[in-house]
Amino acid sequence: MAAKLDQGPPNYKEMLPPVILENYGKWKYHEIPRPGVLKHVSETGATMHSVRVASPRLVSIDFVRDLCVIADEYCEGFLRFTTRNNVEFLVGDEAKLNPLLAELEAKGYCVGGTGASISNIIHTQGWVHCHTPATDASGVVKAVMDDLYEYFDSMKLPAKLKMGLACCLNMCGSTHCSDIGIVGVHRTPPRIDHDKIRKGTEIPSLVASCPTGAIRPDPKNKSVIVNNDKCMYCGNCYTMSPAMEIYDAKNDGIAILIGGKVSNARSAPSFSRMVIPFLPNNAPRWPETTKAIRDIIELWIANAHKGERLGEWVERIGWERFFSLSGLPFSDMLIDDYIFARETFRTGAAFKY
Amino acid sequence: MAAKLDQGPPNYKEMLPPVILENYGKWKYHEIPRPGVLKHVSETGATMHSVRVASPRLVSIDFVRDLCVIADEYCEGFLRFTTRNNVEFLVGDEAKLNPLLAELEAKGYCVGGTGASISNIIHTQGWVHCHTPATDASGVVKAVMDDLYEYFDSMKLPAKLKMGLACCLNMCGSTHCSDIGIVGVHRTPPRIDHDKIRKGTEIPSLVASCPTGAIRPDPKNKSVIVNNDKCMYCGNCYTMSPAMEIYDAKNDGIAILIGGKVSNARSAPSFSRMVIPFLPNNAPRWPETTKAIRDIIELWIANAHKGERLGEWVERIGWERFFSLSGLPFSDMLIDDYIFARETFRTGAAFKY
Amino acid sequence: MTEKKTPLLDELEKGKWPSFVTEIKRAAVKSPASAELLQVLERSYAERRGHWKHGGIVGVRGYGGGVIGRYVDEPETYPNIAEFHTVRINQPSGFFYNTKTLRTICDLWEKHGSGLTNMHGSTGDVILLGCKTESIQPIFDDYSEAGFDLGGSGSCLRTTNCCVGPGRCEHACYDTLEACYNITNEFMDELHRPMWPYKSKIKFSGCANDCTGAIARADISVIGTWRDSLRIDQNAIKEYAAEEFPIQSAVVAKCPTHCLTYNKETQELSVVAEDCTRCNHCINLMPKAIQAGKEKGATLLVGGKSTIVQSAFMSSVVVPFMKMEVEDDFEEFKDTVRRIWEWWDENGKTRERIGETIFRLGMGKFLRETEIPPVPQQVFRPRANPYVFWNQEELDQSGTAMDGSEVKNYNK
Amino acid sequence: MTEKKTPLLDELEKGKWPSFVTEIKRAAVKSPASAELLQVLERSYAERRGHWKHGGIVGVRGYGGGVIGRYVDEPETYPNIAEFHTVRINQPSGFFYNTKTLRTICDLWEKHGSGLTNMHGSTGDVILLGCKTESIQPIFDDYSEAGFDLGGSGSCLRTTNCCVGPGRCEHACYDTLEACYNITNEFMDELHRPMWPYKSKIKFSGCANDCTGAIARADISVIGTWRDSLRIDQNAIKEYAAEEFPIQSAVVAKCPTHCLTYNKETQELSVVAEDCTRCNHCINLMPKAIQAGKEKGATLLVGGKSTIVQSAFMSSVVVPFMKMEVEDDFEEFKDTVRRIWEWWDENGKTRERIGETIFRLGMGKFLRETEIPPVPQQVFRPRANPYVFWNQEELDQSGTAMDGSEVKNYNK
Ligand code: SRM
Ligand code: SRM
Ligand code: SRM
Ligand code: SRM
Ligand code: SF4
Ligand code: SF4
Ligand code: SF4
Ligand code: SF4
Ligand code: SF4
Ligand code: SF4
Ligand code: SF4
Ligand code: SF4
């Protein structure tokens, strides 16, 4: 049979377990009987348990097949993934819940990520597959989640904590509105391969790609010139042309942004804000990064009101106070100087120390 | 004697009444025994009464001389003006307070403007003296203050109400952070007098003056061309060159902005926001403007909490709710499309109707 | 190959969290490409840099995207991953699967590729990670036959995604799963054949909790809401009270608009409906007692994206409330979004996301030209500057077009 | 002249508020220029447009500003106001006057000009409204001899002004009157001889109430504050309580940082000092009981201005706390402001206010180059984008300057 064009994704209706088909749109409320387990109750009185299991996201097909075996046994052959890449086993038959949990435990699966916990980190390709990373993705995630595991399989945080990791400023990992964003950053200007430029780069597009106007054409050379003083190492020129190599092993690393959120609950969605401009790429376990994140989280735990997201807490106490409490050094690098800088300036004479 | 260069302003020390000299820096608290009268009490126990009197600001020297006569009689020859151009009689001898008030009343002076009242309107030159006005200044102020007089000589508002009027977008009247800003606006592009341009205008400066890049040089003509579609009638080109006549009697008028403040008390200083893009220049008494302002003020009075500035009230209930409560029409003209527009967009899914 | 040492990566097999290194090793058992990936990754860990080159153009007949080209920088050393492209397979709505489908994905991927996958990519696709150029068409053919289709890449509509919605959530204000499926099918051409200035994403969240992060991650963010008043079940409130749930401190005190009042005596909770902004907080905390209103639909927000080039943007409100009904085939949504894309297609510069185009040209112009009514819900607050554009045709123009030298003589 | 009718303006003599029309009429009795002003203004009211032309350059020997040139557009019809310039006279600190000084102002103005004045202009000057070109120098000479000096106009330091401060206000955290006087005298050259890209204004407010509107209206805004904890007099609190002053609802509940607690039993008010942002609200409401701390000074904010060209800016914090002491001659302030102006003078474009220059070039660069330490008080919040400039000299540069074609060979 020939391939069909534009047939679209498989129909989700075929992917729903019977308990969902029967109670579709009728869910009334949920409870979280224990970390990692959601119990949804329908208007009809029916219940469904979802068991959330960590995934490294970058998985082998054998990992997926293992999941299938479990789903066949306990979930009538159905499961789902979450928008944070966790696995959710959907248990229509309550009797199967405890056996499932036992099996998961036996096999070393990590159950958690519900309620006031840290769930999986949304992340990206890093050194595994992308061409512009300033850090790895999966490795940093692994290191950070190992360190914070106690907050994944419990629900003792002030509120949910959503983390994102992006290995470069393209920010595929949605770090810009995360409670904690881990962002791979370059710190040196691109090195130009003039030969490559001459071979295939569309110079006007390349020039236009630079947000700060650091690149200008060099007609004599049939290439371009970068004004290093204007460059802020975003790498967008490299996205446009492979001749603008941006990685720099000695100087690439990680920046930490905090306090973003996307839900509308209580407070409006907000951007994450930079609090640490650079941490080194200390592979394989990025100890500076894991420590910095843990310190921030522990400060939040110690100081936030119950129910207060990280950013809500910082906004309540004030960013200046966050810096004095955390002891993190403040520098002019943390002060915005890009397009929307003005709204960050303190246009008022009231502040803390 | 020859004129002295750079001698600076008269020394304020010679302008202070004895009671101030004696209690300088020692004031402990104040009370407002009645509208328009401040009673300041010093650490030393001394008191001083200040009686605030309205001024049209544009005054004759005879007006000033009249003030002097009063100050000589009741205030040992001292008085001051406020940052809102009111007059303040400084009474060191409490016994003179009531006689002063009686005389002021007899002579028809307006006493008020303290506490939770509307004080004088900071304003500008208008048709009296400036070359760029889109409306008059003093006349609008007179019409508005006549209408709102009951709020000047009482203190029954939820909070202070600070108004500013600027007769053009240069905004000399500090309307950009006022509870209510009255701003003269042009609505049509400049008409170019090419002869005048050729005679004296520096074309590059003229081109550079346009915030939206609407003006471009026309070398053939030795003049400039205005792209009317890009022009938003700010008049900055006219400030640069008299050849760019911007006034247009048929279309000039007034815009109303509300909700700004400058004090840091409770909430941070904030900009005024446009709620009415245009009202006609119905001289001599601008009835549309006086009514629009009264309506806004009465809505505020009816709905605000005690102590809540106009902008604080609107921010609490939400601007969308202000529009539904006030019945003022909302249009795309009220949506920012200038440099800092982005921060005004509602990046959230929570709002009222 | 597999016998080569990976001491640095091995460190990442320690610890509680599941290890991607373990997963690559599992794949490496069967796939020489995955084995080489392990080697090149170990080298990246040592050198602290990536080893992948810019992707060339690779693809599938009849499609303009769906595959990301990827080449290792030293093909001589790593011949098995000289080409190591990814194929994006459009996931089913809500990431629901039956095991049969999942196994099909695995089996086909075992046949053609590295055996490594991301379940899922950040946008939503099933990411088949690593295959040769020559395999791309066969991969597509096989998956297509099995009922799958490609996701998006390039300057097109990207793979849409949605939250679990009515499938398992009491908060869903519209059918996110059906919306995602139906609308994806509607826009097959836009998804598969890049035609726009840049990419455009849609994410469907069933309520203001926005579990897909739509407002930050999608150009078109569809967030469920309701139009009337939320509903309170006073009996259920009493049950919460009986369980000593902190109604006052956790719910009432944190309502951002202070529109809830709890009467401790009567154990009743009341709401000033017109003050509620539908933030969902109280419903989140007391789902048994509080629920959305009856008139349900969605808010349409536009412009979200990450940092490059003009800074990160969040979507902002364009249509405060629209019906999202299966019955009428999501007509209003489709019409509106078509107008929006058309406008962007005409006005956007190359590599300019729609949020940037709107910002550059002005929200007013955008609304006028897409015929979307301006309403105060679109802004947090009105403009602070008086720089209003006036439609000159609506003004008295009897003098404005005149030559400046004659200005004196008009307006009299 | 005076017999001419002004029916429209006459309407503005009605009503309670004092009438500027009446004032012009009073001046018109003695001044033909003011009489003509009345006529031209009546015409403006009828035609709804101004009748003044762009000012030419007029001035005083040895000064570059202080006078605004103004010409009527029909000099033939209105010969007495063919030239109708204003002279800006620098007011005494706090707008305090003895009647002798005021009478001198009046007498000299009666001699030379229209007899109309603004007490005061928006910036602070005594505005002498309307005189002929030939009178300007004599006006200056006479006023100068009487102890007055000109205010600013053009691209210079403008006339500074201040609130009443310690002269009559319990809130003053530094001596605004002396600061304004002393600092004005220090910067005579900057005030009188335009030398900068554009105008620069200073306003001195004694506390966070900002009664001069400094944050909105001055490039350099000096706002009084304190560094330690505010002081509460518990006895005075009890007196307020006795008078049934609503301490809880009016003060405590409106403290923006929720750092006040009122104990109704003991009638004591306490503050969590490190949480207080010194907004002044509680002090405003209970001045008998609450006062500023002991360590007083000012916050220096920079960049305020109105709408033209880049939008209105408010000043933003540059130095959170500086001493403002008469004893040391306001040294820190003067030094800092000199560095700030120098930087702006070097970097600003023509007609670019300092706030716009800082915005264009970046706050980081501004702080580095003026040697002002970066502190979190300068921002509401840190940057949301990761676009940080790094000082390349502080990095390991062993590869960065290389040619791109050799990139492969470095970083190994
Ligand atoms: C499964 C999932 C949806 C899906 O389609 O996959 C989901 C499911 C639920 N979310 Fe969510 N949310 C999911 C991602 C999100 C996201 C997006 C994200 O994580 O990137 C957000 C927005 C994050 C943000 O604001 O930055 C999100 C913000 C919420 C909130 C609002 C939290 C807040 O107070 O700000 C709630 C309400 C609550 O928890 O009370 C919520 C509530 C819920 C409920 C309780 C809804 C329900 O009644 O079923 C579900 C269980 C939550 C739990 O884990 O405790 N969900 N939820 C996603 C699980 C991801 C994971 O594996 O951890
Ligand atoms: C006389 C004057 C200062 C001067 O040097 O001339 C002055 C004097 C006082 N101000 Fe003011 N303010 C004066 C202009 C201002 C301004 C600037 C302006 O009006 O343009 C502001 C900032 C306006 C804004 O925020 O938009 C201002 C914001 C305040 C506030 C803060 C109000 C608030 O809650 O937001 C207070 C505190 C209060 O009233 O409780 C205050 C308090 C005071 C006190 C009570 C201070 C004191 O203890 O002596 C004085 C009497 C106020 C009254 O009238 O009730 N003053 N005050 C100015 C009178 C102008 C007038 O004629 O009406
Ligand atoms: C695979 C994936 C990361 C992942 O591991 O999950 C990814 C990978 C890439 N993204 Fe992305 N993006 C992915 C989701 C995102 C997201 C998140 C989202 O969609 O929710 C974002 C942020 C949201 C947004 O759209 O702005 C994102 C923002 C970007 C950008 C910056 C776009 C911008 O306007 O700021 C680029 C740069 C570009 O388009 O040239 C980019 C470009 C890329 C490229 C194609 C690199 C490039 O410059 O050509 C990456 C290919 C990596 C590779 O070789 O595999 N990717 N990218 C995600 C797609 C998987 C999927 O289809 O499901
Ligand atoms: C007289 C005065 C209005 C008044 O009636 O009080 C005034 C009058 C003029 N201002 Fe102003 N400004 C006056 C205070 C202000 C203020 C308020 C303040 O200083 O607190 C502002 C807003 C704050 C600021 O500085 O931004 C102000 C912002 C402007 C601007 C816009 C500047 C900007 O950067 O946005 C201009 C345009 C210009 O400089 O070319 C301007 C220009 C002008 C000119 C010189 C017109 C021009 O384009 O050349 C006006 C001369 C009128 C005349 O013929 O008498 N005037 N001007 C004020 C000065 C009196 C004094 O010295 O005391
Ligand atoms: S964040 Fe950057 S490096 Fe990472 S996957 Fe996306 S484009 Fe590639
Ligand atoms: S890295 Fe970014 S800022 Fe630097 S030259 Fe390239 S595009 Fe411009
Ligand atoms: S606001 Fe405009 S018209 Fe009015 S005085 Fe200032 S510059 Fe002149
Ligand atoms: S009025 Fe303003 S926008 Fe219009 S041409 Fe002149 S400077 Fe440009
Ligand atoms: S967005 Fe709302 S409807 Fe969708 S899963 Fe989250 S809570 Fe449920
Ligand atoms: S939905 Fe939000 S705003 Fe509405 S009542 Fe509940 S908590 Fe308050
Ligand atoms: S700013 Fe402060 S010190 Fe100055 S007058 Fe106003 S309240 Fe008093
Ligand atoms: S000064 Fe302001 S922040 Fe400080 S205690 Fe008083 S009201 Fe609260």
mmCIF file of C-alpha atoms and ligand atoms in Angstrom, chain D residues 163-165 169 171-173 205-211, ligand 11:
data_model
loop_
_atom_site.group_PDB
_atom_site.id
_atom_site.type_symbol
_atom_site.label_atom_id
_atom_site.label_comp_id
_atom_site.label_asym_id
_atom_site.label_seq_id
_atom_site.Cartn_x
_atom_site.Cartn_y
_atom_site.Cartn_z
ATOM 1 C CA CYS D 163 9.646 70.756 48.052
ATOM 2 C CA VAL D 164 9.053 72.807 51.167
ATOM 3 C CA GLY D 165 11.090 70.250 53.080
ATOM 4 C CA CYS D 169 7.373 69.400 56.753
ATOM 5 C CA HIS D 171 8.821 64.153 56.580
ATOM 6 C CA ALA D 172 11.934 65.810 55.178
ATOM 7 C CA CYS D 173 14.839 63.354 55.261
ATOM 8 C CA SER D 205 11.827 65.923 47.233
ATOM 9 C CA GLY D 206 12.365 65.431 50.930
ATOM 10 C CA CYS D 207 10.665 62.059 51.148
ATOM 11 C CA ALA D 208 8.964 59.302 49.219
ATOM 12 C CA ASN D 209 5.791 61.377 48.853
ATOM 13 C CA ASP D 210 7.727 63.233 46.196
ATOM 14 C CA CYS D 211 5.833 66.507 46.372
HETATM 15 S S1 SF4 E 11 8.187 65.484 49.608
HETATM 16 FE FE1 SF4 E 11 8.066 64.757 51.697
HETATM 17 S S2 SF4 E 11 9.393 66.195 52.780
HETATM 18 FE FE2 SF4 E 11 8.850 67.196 50.893
HETATM 19 S S3 SF4 E 11 6.986 68.366 51.334
HETATM 20 FE FE3 SF4 E 11 6.339 66.403 50.526
HETATM 21 S S4 SF4 E 11 5.950 65.196 52.342
HETATM 22 FE FE4 SF4 E 11 7.270 66.900 52.979
#
